[in-house]
mmCIF file of C-alpha atoms in Angstrom:
data_model
loop_
_atom_site.group_PDB
_atom_site.id
_atom_site.type_symbol
_atom_site.label_atom_id
_atom_site.label_comp_id
_atom_site.label_asym_id
_atom_site.label_seq_id
_atom_site.Cartn_x
_atom_site.Cartn_y
_atom_site.Cartn_z
ATOM 1 C CA MET A 297 20.665 8.323 8.114
ATOM 2 C CA GLY A 298 17.240 9.559 9.059
ATOM 3 C CA VAL A 299 14.500 6.970 9.089
ATOM 4 C CA GLY A 300 12.408 8.962 6.618
ATOM 5 C CA GLU A 301 15.229 9.395 4.144
ATOM 6 C CA LYS A 302 16.258 5.763 4.459
ATOM 7 C CA ALA A 303 12.693 4.639 3.775
ATOM 8 C CA LYS A 304 12.421 6.992 0.808
ATOM 9 C CA ALA A 305 15.674 5.663 -0.666
ATOM 10 C CA GLU A 306 14.549 2.041 -0.231
ATOM 11 C CA MET A 307 11.128 2.743 -1.764
ATOM 12 C CA GLU A 308 12.689 4.417 -4.802
ATOM 13 C CA GLN A 309 14.979 1.437 -5.308
ATOM 14 C CA VAL A 310 12.174 -1.116 -4.973
ATOM 15 C CA ALA A 311 9.720 0.842 -7.116
ATOM 16 C CA GLY A 312 12.339 1.493 -9.780
ATOM 17 C CA LYS A 313 13.293 -2.166 -9.968
ATOM 18 C CA ALA A 314 9.638 -3.224 -10.239
ATOM 19 C CA VAL A 315 8.895 -0.699 -12.981
ATOM 20 C CA ARG A 316 12.044 -1.636 -14.880
ATOM 21 C CA LYS A 317 11.343 -5.375 -14.791
ATOM 22 C CA ALA A 318 7.661 -5.005 -15.689
ATOM 23 C CA ALA A 319 8.453 -2.639 -18.552
ATOM 24 C CA HIS A 320 11.073 -5.003 -19.959
ATOM 25 C CA ALA A 321 8.554 -7.849 -19.793
ATOM 26 C CA VAL A 322 6.081 -5.991 -21.998
ATOM 27 C CA GLY A 323 8.680 -4.352 -24.242
ATOM 28 C CA LYS A 324 8.355 -0.742 -23.094
ATOM 29 C CA GLU A 325 11.999 0.344 -23.195
ATOM 30 C CA THR A 326 11.304 4.019 -22.437
ATOM 31 C CA LEU A 327 9.434 3.094 -19.272
ATOM 32 C CA ALA A 328 12.194 0.622 -18.385
ATOM 33 C CA ALA A 329 14.728 3.445 -18.611
ATOM 34 C CA LYS A 330 12.599 5.587 -16.291
ATOM 35 C CA GLY A 331 12.432 2.715 -13.821
ATOM 36 C CA ALA A 332 16.200 2.304 -13.979
ATOM 37 C CA ALA A 333 16.620 6.027 -13.350
ATOM 38 C CA LEU A 334 14.325 5.847 -10.314
ATOM 39 C CA GLU A 335 16.285 2.894 -8.978
ATOM 40 C CA ALA A 336 19.585 4.744 -9.494
ATOM 41 C CA ARG A 337 18.207 7.822 -7.745
ATOM 42 C CA GLY A 338 17.276 5.684 -4.750
ATOM 43 C CA LYS A 339 20.761 4.184 -4.633
ATOM 44 C CA ALA A 340 22.352 7.634 -4.887
ATOM 45 C CA ARG A 341 20.140 8.941 -2.082
ATOM 46 C CA SER A 342 21.191 6.003 0.087
ATOM 47 C CA VAL A 343 24.896 6.625 -0.579
ATOM 48 C CA LYS A 344 24.479 10.342 0.148
ATOM 49 C CA GLU A 345 22.776 9.670 3.462
ATOM 50 C CA LYS A 346 25.405 7.113 4.475
ATOM 51 C CA GLY A 347 28.057 9.730 3.725
ATOM 52 C CA LYS A 348 26.327 12.184 6.023
ATOM 53 C CA ASP A 349 26.378 9.616 8.829
ATOM 54 C CA THR A 350 30.158 9.219 8.590
ATOM 55 C CA LEU A 351 30.660 12.983 8.931
ATOM 56 C CA ARG A 352 28.731 13.211 12.192
#
């Protein structure tokens, strides 16, 4: 996994979790869903990059 892609995946996961939790705290369910989607995208990116590493 490239360092840049790994960092991007981690940042998406952290940012998504923060947005999701903050939005839930203030009752903004639409924003919470967007945060959850960002977090999921970060996790998917991480899995994809790990898969690339096993093929090399």
